[in-house]
Amino acid sequence: MRLALMASGTGTNVEVLLSEKQAGNLPSVDWVLLGCDRPNAPTIQKAESLSLKTWVHSPGEFANKIQYEKSLHLVLSEHEIDGIVLAGYMRLIGPTLLEHWQGRIINLHPSLLPSFPGQHSINDALLYRVKLTGCTVHFVDEGIDTGPIIAQESVPVFSNDTTETLAKRIHRAEHSLLPKTVRRWSEGGFYLKDKIVHFVDEVGETI
């Protein structure tokens, strides 16, 4: 499965995914390129250090979001991409891209959705004093972290947690959940149909 990564920040999950491929743990994945919307994001250097092609598409270089996403679609199509993994990509995917890629984009989010969508999910978990939070991999739709859920992993929230300590715990869970989910996707283990995630067993039967 020819996959593209899209990220905006530090790239820790990008680094994990590329390292898992090098270790032989993602045999059906072909990482083709990393797309980034921020020219100076650390994720670019991490991807290049692991021999992945990168390209930077800054939204400020385009007249509007429609033109930006048309350009993204063109690059992805030229590279014959089968699916996209958003690993810390901090922009909402719009209808221009979804028109062509619905059901072929998955996202990682640091909460147990549908709780705490958006950019402040870790702080929100502390604010609401929940006992459990975690991370979610889901298909992308038009909303903010509202797409059909594929997989989740929970972590405890302790009374003395800070944003930093809880974030570290969630990131460890992300580094476990995302590679497993990507592997299952690349091996045909699930798909999206009529806004429902369908899982497939070892003999190819939908379960």
PDB file of C-alpha atoms in Angstrom:
ATOM      1  CA  MET A   1       0.000   0.000   0.000  1.00  0.00           C
ATOM      2  CA  ARG A   2       1.518   3.289  -1.131  1.00  0.00           C
ATOM      3  CA  LEU A   3       1.020   5.755   1.703  1.00  0.00           C
ATOM      4  CA  ALA A   4       1.760   9.431   2.223  1.00  0.00           C
ATOM      5  CA  LEU A   5       2.362  11.003   5.605  1.00  0.00           C
ATOM      6  CA  MET A   6       1.219  14.511   6.456  1.00  0.00           C
ATOM      7  CA  ALA A   7       2.477  16.317   9.551  1.00  0.00           C
ATOM      8  CA  SER A   8       3.002  19.822  10.914  1.00  0.00           C
ATOM      9  CA  GLY A   9       5.130  19.539  14.034  1.00  0.00           C
ATOM     10  CA  THR A  10       7.881  17.619  15.761  1.00  0.00           C
ATOM     11  CA  GLY A  11       7.336  14.394  13.870  1.00  0.00           C
ATOM     12  CA  THR A  12       7.675  11.847  16.664  1.00  0.00           C
ATOM     13  CA  ASN A  13       4.929   9.666  15.200  1.00  0.00           C
ATOM     14  CA  VAL A  14       6.412  10.055  11.728  1.00  0.00           C
ATOM     15  CA  GLU A  15       9.743   8.864  13.095  1.00  0.00           C
ATOM     16  CA  VAL A  16       8.085   5.861  14.762  1.00  0.00           C
ATOM     17  CA  LEU A  17       6.253   4.851  11.585  1.00  0.00           C
ATOM     18  CA  LEU A  18       9.361   5.093   9.421  1.00  0.00           C
ATOM     19  CA  SER A  19      11.425   3.182  11.971  1.00  0.00           C
ATOM     20  CA  GLU A  20       8.779   0.446  12.150  1.00  0.00           C
ATOM     21  CA  LYS A  21       9.021   0.061   8.384  1.00  0.00           C
ATOM     22  CA  GLN A  22      12.809  -0.188   8.540  1.00  0.00           C
ATOM     23  CA  ALA A  23      12.485  -2.815  11.277  1.00  0.00           C
ATOM     24  CA  GLY A  24      10.288  -4.948   9.032  1.00  0.00           C
ATOM     25  CA  ASN A  25       7.107  -4.453  11.033  1.00  0.00           C
ATOM     26  CA  LEU A  26       5.113  -2.809   8.225  1.00  0.00           C
ATOM     27  CA  PRO A  27       5.747  -5.221   5.345  1.00  0.00           C
ATOM     28  CA  SER A  28       2.770  -4.118   3.250  1.00  0.00           C
ATOM     29  CA  VAL A  29       3.475  -0.385   3.575  1.00  0.00           C
ATOM     30  CA  ASP A  30       5.440   1.672   1.092  1.00  0.00           C
ATOM     31  CA  TRP A  31       6.054   5.116   2.580  1.00  0.00           C
ATOM     32  CA  VAL A  32       6.240   7.337  -0.491  1.00  0.00           C
ATOM     33  CA  LEU A  33       6.547  10.871   0.851  1.00  0.00           C
ATOM     34  CA  LEU A  34       5.892  13.277   3.703  1.00  0.00           C
ATOM     35  CA  GLY A  35       3.858  16.420   3.139  1.00  0.00           C
ATOM     36  CA  CYS A  36       4.248  19.332   5.550  1.00  0.00           C
ATOM     37  CA  ASP A  37       2.548  22.734   5.733  1.00  0.00           C
ATOM     38  CA  ARG A  38       5.314  24.393   7.771  1.00  0.00           C
ATOM     39  CA  PRO A  39       8.720  24.934   6.123  1.00  0.00           C
ATOM     40  CA  ASN A  40      10.699  24.775   9.375  1.00  0.00           C
ATOM     41  CA  ALA A  41       8.873  21.915  11.095  1.00  0.00           C
ATOM     42  CA  PRO A  42      11.252  19.380  12.718  1.00  0.00           C
ATOM     43  CA  THR A  43       9.305  16.533  11.126  1.00  0.00           C
ATOM     44  CA  ILE A  44      10.892  17.383   7.761  1.00  0.00           C
ATOM     45  CA  GLN A  45      14.425  16.743   8.986  1.00  0.00           C
ATOM     46  CA  LYS A  46      13.376  13.545  10.765  1.00  0.00           C
ATOM     47  CA  ALA A  47      11.755  12.192   7.621  1.00  0.00           C
ATOM     48  CA  GLU A  48      14.739  13.091   5.452  1.00  0.00           C
ATOM     49  CA  SER A  49      17.138  11.488   7.937  1.00  0.00           C
ATOM     50  CA  LEU A  50      15.189   8.263   7.433  1.00  0.00           C
ATOM     51  CA  SER A  51      15.373   8.596   3.636  1.00  0.00           C
ATOM     52  CA  LEU A  52      11.779   9.659   2.997  1.00  0.00           C
ATOM     53  CA  LYS A  53      11.042  12.166   0.257  1.00  0.00           C
ATOM     54  CA  THR A  54       9.488  15.378   1.610  1.00  0.00           C
ATOM     55  CA  TRP A  55       7.579  18.261   0.138  1.00  0.00           C
ATOM     56  CA  VAL A  56       6.420  21.496   1.740  1.00  0.00           C
ATOM     57  CA  HIS A  57       3.108  23.065   0.789  1.00  0.00           C
ATOM     58  CA  SER A  58       2.618  26.300   2.683  1.00  0.00           C
ATOM     59  CA  PRO A  59      -1.008  27.511   2.544  1.00  0.00           C
ATOM     60  CA  GLY A  60       0.222  31.091   2.351  1.00  0.00           C
ATOM     61  CA  GLU A  61       1.512  30.410  -1.146  1.00  0.00           C
ATOM     62  CA  PHE A  62      -2.011  29.857  -2.459  1.00  0.00           C
ATOM     63  CA  ALA A  63      -4.942  32.198  -3.046  1.00  0.00           C
ATOM     64  CA  ASN A  64      -7.325  30.139  -0.904  1.00  0.00           C
ATOM     65  CA  LYS A  65      -7.859  26.730   0.672  1.00  0.00           C
ATOM     66  CA  ILE A  66      -9.459  25.344  -2.466  1.00  0.00           C
ATOM     67  CA  GLN A  67      -6.332  26.035  -4.502  1.00  0.00           C
ATOM     68  CA  TYR A  68      -4.146  24.696  -1.695  1.00  0.00           C
ATOM     69  CA  GLU A  69      -6.011  21.395  -1.566  1.00  0.00           C
ATOM     70  CA  LYS A  70      -6.118  21.096  -5.352  1.00  0.00           C
ATOM     71  CA  SER A  71      -2.338  21.317  -5.319  1.00  0.00           C
ATOM     72  CA  LEU A  72      -2.125  18.679  -2.577  1.00  0.00           C
ATOM     73  CA  HIS A  73      -4.374  16.370  -4.568  1.00  0.00           C
ATOM     74  CA  LEU A  74      -2.233  16.830  -7.671  1.00  0.00           C
ATOM     75  CA  VAL A  75       0.972  15.888  -5.839  1.00  0.00           C
ATOM     76  CA  LEU A  76      -0.643  12.871  -4.181  1.00  0.00           C
ATOM     77  CA  SER A  77      -2.098  11.671  -7.474  1.00  0.00           C
ATOM     78  CA  GLU A  78       1.204  12.098  -9.310  1.00  0.00           C
ATOM     79  CA  HIS A  79       2.822   9.795  -6.748  1.00  0.00           C
ATOM     80  CA  GLU A  80       0.030   7.201  -7.082  1.00  0.00           C
ATOM     81  CA  ILE A  81      -0.802   7.341  -3.381  1.00  0.00           C
ATOM     82  CA  ASP A  82      -3.333   4.827  -2.046  1.00  0.00           C
ATOM     83  CA  GLY A  83      -3.928   6.441   1.341  1.00  0.00           C
ATOM     84  CA  ILE A  84      -2.875   9.254   3.650  1.00  0.00           C
ATOM     85  CA  VAL A  85      -1.856   9.096   7.310  1.00  0.00           C
ATOM     86  CA  LEU A  86      -2.211  12.351   9.236  1.00  0.00           C
ATOM     87  CA  ALA A  87       0.356  12.212  12.049  1.00  0.00           C
ATOM     88  CA  GLY A  88       0.210  15.575  13.747  1.00  0.00           C
ATOM     89  CA  TYR A  89      -1.160  17.481  10.757  1.00  0.00           C
ATOM     90  CA  MET A  90      -2.745  20.562  12.280  1.00  0.00           C
ATOM     91  CA  ARG A  91      -5.076  21.675   9.491  1.00  0.00           C
ATOM     92  CA  LEU A  92      -8.680  20.721   8.877  1.00  0.00           C
ATOM     93  CA  ILE A  93      -9.086  18.686   5.713  1.00  0.00           C
ATOM     94  CA  GLY A  94     -11.589  20.447   3.472  1.00  0.00           C
ATOM     95  CA  PRO A  95     -14.141  19.237   0.915  1.00  0.00           C
ATOM     96  CA  THR A  96     -11.797  19.795  -2.036  1.00  0.00           C
ATOM     97  CA  LEU A  97      -9.432  17.079  -0.806  1.00  0.00           C
ATOM     98  CA  LEU A  98     -12.143  14.869   0.667  1.00  0.00           C
ATOM     99  CA  GLU A  99     -13.926  14.769  -2.677  1.00  0.00           C
ATOM    100  CA  HIS A 100     -11.094  12.593  -3.960  1.00  0.00           C
ATOM    101  CA  TRP A 101      -9.825  10.971  -0.759  1.00  0.00           C
ATOM    102  CA  GLN A 102     -12.895  10.131   1.329  1.00  0.00           C
ATOM    103  CA  GLY A 103     -12.264   6.835   3.105  1.00  0.00           C
ATOM    104  CA  ARG A 104      -8.549   6.978   2.315  1.00  0.00           C
ATOM    105  CA  ILE A 105      -7.346   9.381   5.026  1.00  0.00           C
ATOM    106  CA  ILE A 106      -6.779   8.347   8.635  1.00  0.00           C
ATOM    107  CA  ASN A 107      -5.870  10.634  11.519  1.00  0.00           C
ATOM    108  CA  LEU A 108      -4.310  10.203  14.955  1.00  0.00           C
ATOM    109  CA  HIS A 109      -5.843  12.242  17.792  1.00  0.00           C
ATOM    110  CA  PRO A 110      -4.681  12.435  21.451  1.00  0.00           C
ATOM    111  CA  SER A 111      -7.954  11.657  23.212  1.00  0.00           C
ATOM    112  CA  LEU A 112     -10.598   8.966  23.386  1.00  0.00           C
ATOM    113  CA  LEU A 113     -12.957  10.419  20.822  1.00  0.00           C
ATOM    114  CA  PRO A 114     -15.694  11.566  20.748  1.00  0.00           C
ATOM    115  CA  SER A 115     -14.443  13.167  23.976  1.00  0.00           C
ATOM    116  CA  PHE A 116     -12.151  16.185  23.652  1.00  0.00           C
ATOM    117  CA  PRO A 117     -11.815  16.866  19.932  1.00  0.00           C
ATOM    118  CA  GLY A 118      -9.684  19.748  18.724  1.00  0.00           C
ATOM    119  CA  GLN A 119      -6.254  21.078  19.596  1.00  0.00           C
ATOM    120  CA  HIS A 120      -6.585  21.257  23.395  1.00  0.00           C
ATOM    121  CA  SER A 121      -7.550  17.668  24.117  1.00  0.00           C
ATOM    122  CA  ILE A 122      -4.832  16.943  26.688  1.00  0.00           C
ATOM    123  CA  ASN A 123      -5.553  20.089  28.677  1.00  0.00           C
ATOM    124  CA  ASP A 124      -9.273  19.363  28.426  1.00  0.00           C
ATOM    125  CA  ALA A 125      -8.786  15.898  29.926  1.00  0.00           C
ATOM    126  CA  LEU A 126      -7.090  17.494  32.930  1.00  0.00           C
ATOM    127  CA  LEU A 127      -9.660  20.270  33.166  1.00  0.00           C
ATOM    128  CA  TYR A 128     -12.571  17.831  33.299  1.00  0.00           C
ATOM    129  CA  ARG A 129     -10.745  15.523  35.740  1.00  0.00           C
ATOM    130  CA  VAL A 130     -11.389  12.353  33.778  1.00  0.00           C
ATOM    131  CA  LYS A 131      -9.797   9.139  35.005  1.00  0.00           C
ATOM    132  CA  LEU A 132      -9.021   7.802  31.537  1.00  0.00           C
ATOM    133  CA  THR A 133      -7.982   9.382  28.284  1.00  0.00           C
ATOM    134  CA  GLY A 134      -5.837   8.086  25.443  1.00  0.00           C
ATOM    135  CA  CYS A 135      -5.592   8.238  21.679  1.00  0.00           C
ATOM    136  CA  THR A 136      -7.762   7.446  18.687  1.00  0.00           C
ATOM    137  CA  VAL A 137      -7.184   6.594  15.048  1.00  0.00           C
ATOM    138  CA  HIS A 138     -10.149   7.514  12.874  1.00  0.00           C
ATOM    139  CA  PHE A 139     -11.132   8.105   9.286  1.00  0.00           C
ATOM    140  CA  VAL A 140     -11.260  11.773   8.354  1.00  0.00           C
ATOM    141  CA  ASP A 141     -14.511  13.503   7.451  1.00  0.00           C
ATOM    142  CA  GLU A 142     -15.586  17.144   7.155  1.00  0.00           C
ATOM    143  CA  GLY A 143     -15.645  17.783  10.905  1.00  0.00           C
ATOM    144  CA  ILE A 144     -13.003  18.342  13.556  1.00  0.00           C
ATOM    145  CA  ASP A 145     -12.054  14.843  14.761  1.00  0.00           C
ATOM    146  CA  THR A 146     -15.563  13.550  14.055  1.00  0.00           C
ATOM    147  CA  GLY A 147     -14.836  10.757  11.589  1.00  0.00           C
ATOM    148  CA  PRO A 148     -15.593   7.055  12.144  1.00  0.00           C
ATOM    149  CA  ILE A 149     -13.376   5.528  14.829  1.00  0.00           C
ATOM    150  CA  ILE A 150     -11.019   2.706  13.845  1.00  0.00           C
ATOM    151  CA  ALA A 151      -8.984   2.001  16.996  1.00  0.00           C
ATOM    152  CA  GLN A 152      -8.301   3.417  20.449  1.00  0.00           C
ATOM    153  CA  GLU A 153      -5.858   2.944  23.303  1.00  0.00           C
ATOM    154  CA  SER A 154      -6.504   4.264  26.807  1.00  0.00           C
ATOM    155  CA  VAL A 155      -4.137   5.628  29.444  1.00  0.00           C
ATOM    156  CA  PRO A 156      -4.833   6.581  33.070  1.00  0.00           C
ATOM    157  CA  VAL A 157      -4.984  10.175  34.247  1.00  0.00           C
ATOM    158  CA  PHE A 158      -3.470  10.728  37.692  1.00  0.00           C
ATOM    159  CA  SER A 159      -4.382  13.453  40.156  1.00  0.00           C
ATOM    160  CA  ASN A 160      -0.875  14.926  40.061  1.00  0.00           C
ATOM    161  CA  ASP A 161      -0.580  14.907  36.268  1.00  0.00           C
ATOM    162  CA  THR A 162       0.534  17.985  34.387  1.00  0.00           C
ATOM    163  CA  THR A 163       0.027  18.609  30.708  1.00  0.00           C
ATOM    164  CA  GLU A 164       3.586  17.408  30.122  1.00  0.00           C
ATOM    165  CA  THR A 165       3.339  14.161  32.092  1.00  0.00           C
ATOM    166  CA  LEU A 166      -0.008  13.238  30.571  1.00  0.00           C
ATOM    167  CA  ALA A 167       1.207  14.096  27.085  1.00  0.00           C
ATOM    168  CA  LYS A 168       4.180  11.737  27.482  1.00  0.00           C
ATOM    169  CA  ARG A 169       1.859   8.905  28.507  1.00  0.00           C
ATOM    170  CA  ILE A 170      -0.452   9.552  25.573  1.00  0.00           C
ATOM    171  CA  HIS A 171       2.462   9.734  23.150  1.00  0.00           C
ATOM    172  CA  ARG A 172       3.658   6.303  24.272  1.00  0.00           C
ATOM    173  CA  ALA A 173       0.194   4.966  23.521  1.00  0.00           C
ATOM    174  CA  GLU A 174       0.215   6.688  20.129  1.00  0.00           C
ATOM    175  CA  HIS A 175       3.530   5.075  19.261  1.00  0.00           C
ATOM    176  CA  SER A 176       1.934   1.698  19.940  1.00  0.00           C
ATOM    177  CA  LEU A 177      -1.496   2.232  18.388  1.00  0.00           C
ATOM    178  CA  LEU A 178      -0.679   4.009  15.142  1.00  0.00           C
ATOM    179  CA  PRO A 179       1.776   1.473  13.663  1.00  0.00           C
ATOM    180  CA  LYS A 180      -0.553  -1.423  14.512  1.00  0.00           C
ATOM    181  CA  THR A 181      -3.493   0.336  12.893  1.00  0.00           C
ATOM    182  CA  VAL A 182      -1.532   1.318   9.793  1.00  0.00           C
ATOM    183  CA  ARG A 183      -0.331  -2.266   9.397  1.00  0.00           C
ATOM    184  CA  ARG A 184      -3.861  -3.613   9.630  1.00  0.00           C
ATOM    185  CA  TRP A 185      -5.067  -1.035   7.104  1.00  0.00           C
ATOM    186  CA  SER A 186      -2.267  -1.886   4.664  1.00  0.00           C
ATOM    187  CA  GLU A 187      -3.139  -5.575   4.910  1.00  0.00           C
ATOM    188  CA  GLY A 188      -6.815  -4.995   4.133  1.00  0.00           C
ATOM    189  CA  GLY A 189      -7.924  -5.395   7.725  1.00  0.00           C
ATOM    190  CA  PHE A 190     -10.601  -2.705   7.611  1.00  0.00           C
ATOM    191  CA  TYR A 191     -12.315  -0.297   5.256  1.00  0.00           C
ATOM    192  CA  LEU A 192     -14.910   2.474   5.318  1.00  0.00           C
ATOM    193  CA  LYS A 193     -18.325   2.053   3.703  1.00  0.00           C
ATOM    194  CA  ASP A 194     -21.387   4.247   4.270  1.00  0.00           C
ATOM    195  CA  LYS A 195     -19.579   6.022   7.113  1.00  0.00           C
ATOM    196  CA  ILE A 196     -19.101   2.739   8.995  1.00  0.00           C
ATOM    197  CA  VAL A 197     -15.754   1.026   9.626  1.00  0.00           C
ATOM    198  CA  HIS A 198     -15.910  -2.620   8.578  1.00  0.00           C
ATOM    199  CA  PHE A 199     -13.260  -5.029   9.843  1.00  0.00           C
ATOM    200  CA  VAL A 200     -12.003  -8.055   7.918  1.00  0.00           C
ATOM    201  CA  ASP A 201     -10.743 -11.284   9.493  1.00  0.00           C
ATOM    202  CA  GLU A 202      -7.802 -13.446   8.433  1.00  0.00           C
ATOM    203  CA  VAL A 203      -9.794 -15.314   5.763  1.00  0.00           C
ATOM    204  CA  GLY A 204     -11.185 -12.157   4.202  1.00  0.00           C
ATOM    205  CA  GLU A 205     -14.623 -12.200   5.791  1.00  0.00           C
ATOM    206  CA  THR A 206     -16.144  -8.958   7.049  1.00  0.00           C
ATOM    207  CA  ILE A 207     -16.744  -9.158  10.791  1.00  0.00           C
TER     208      ILE A 207
END
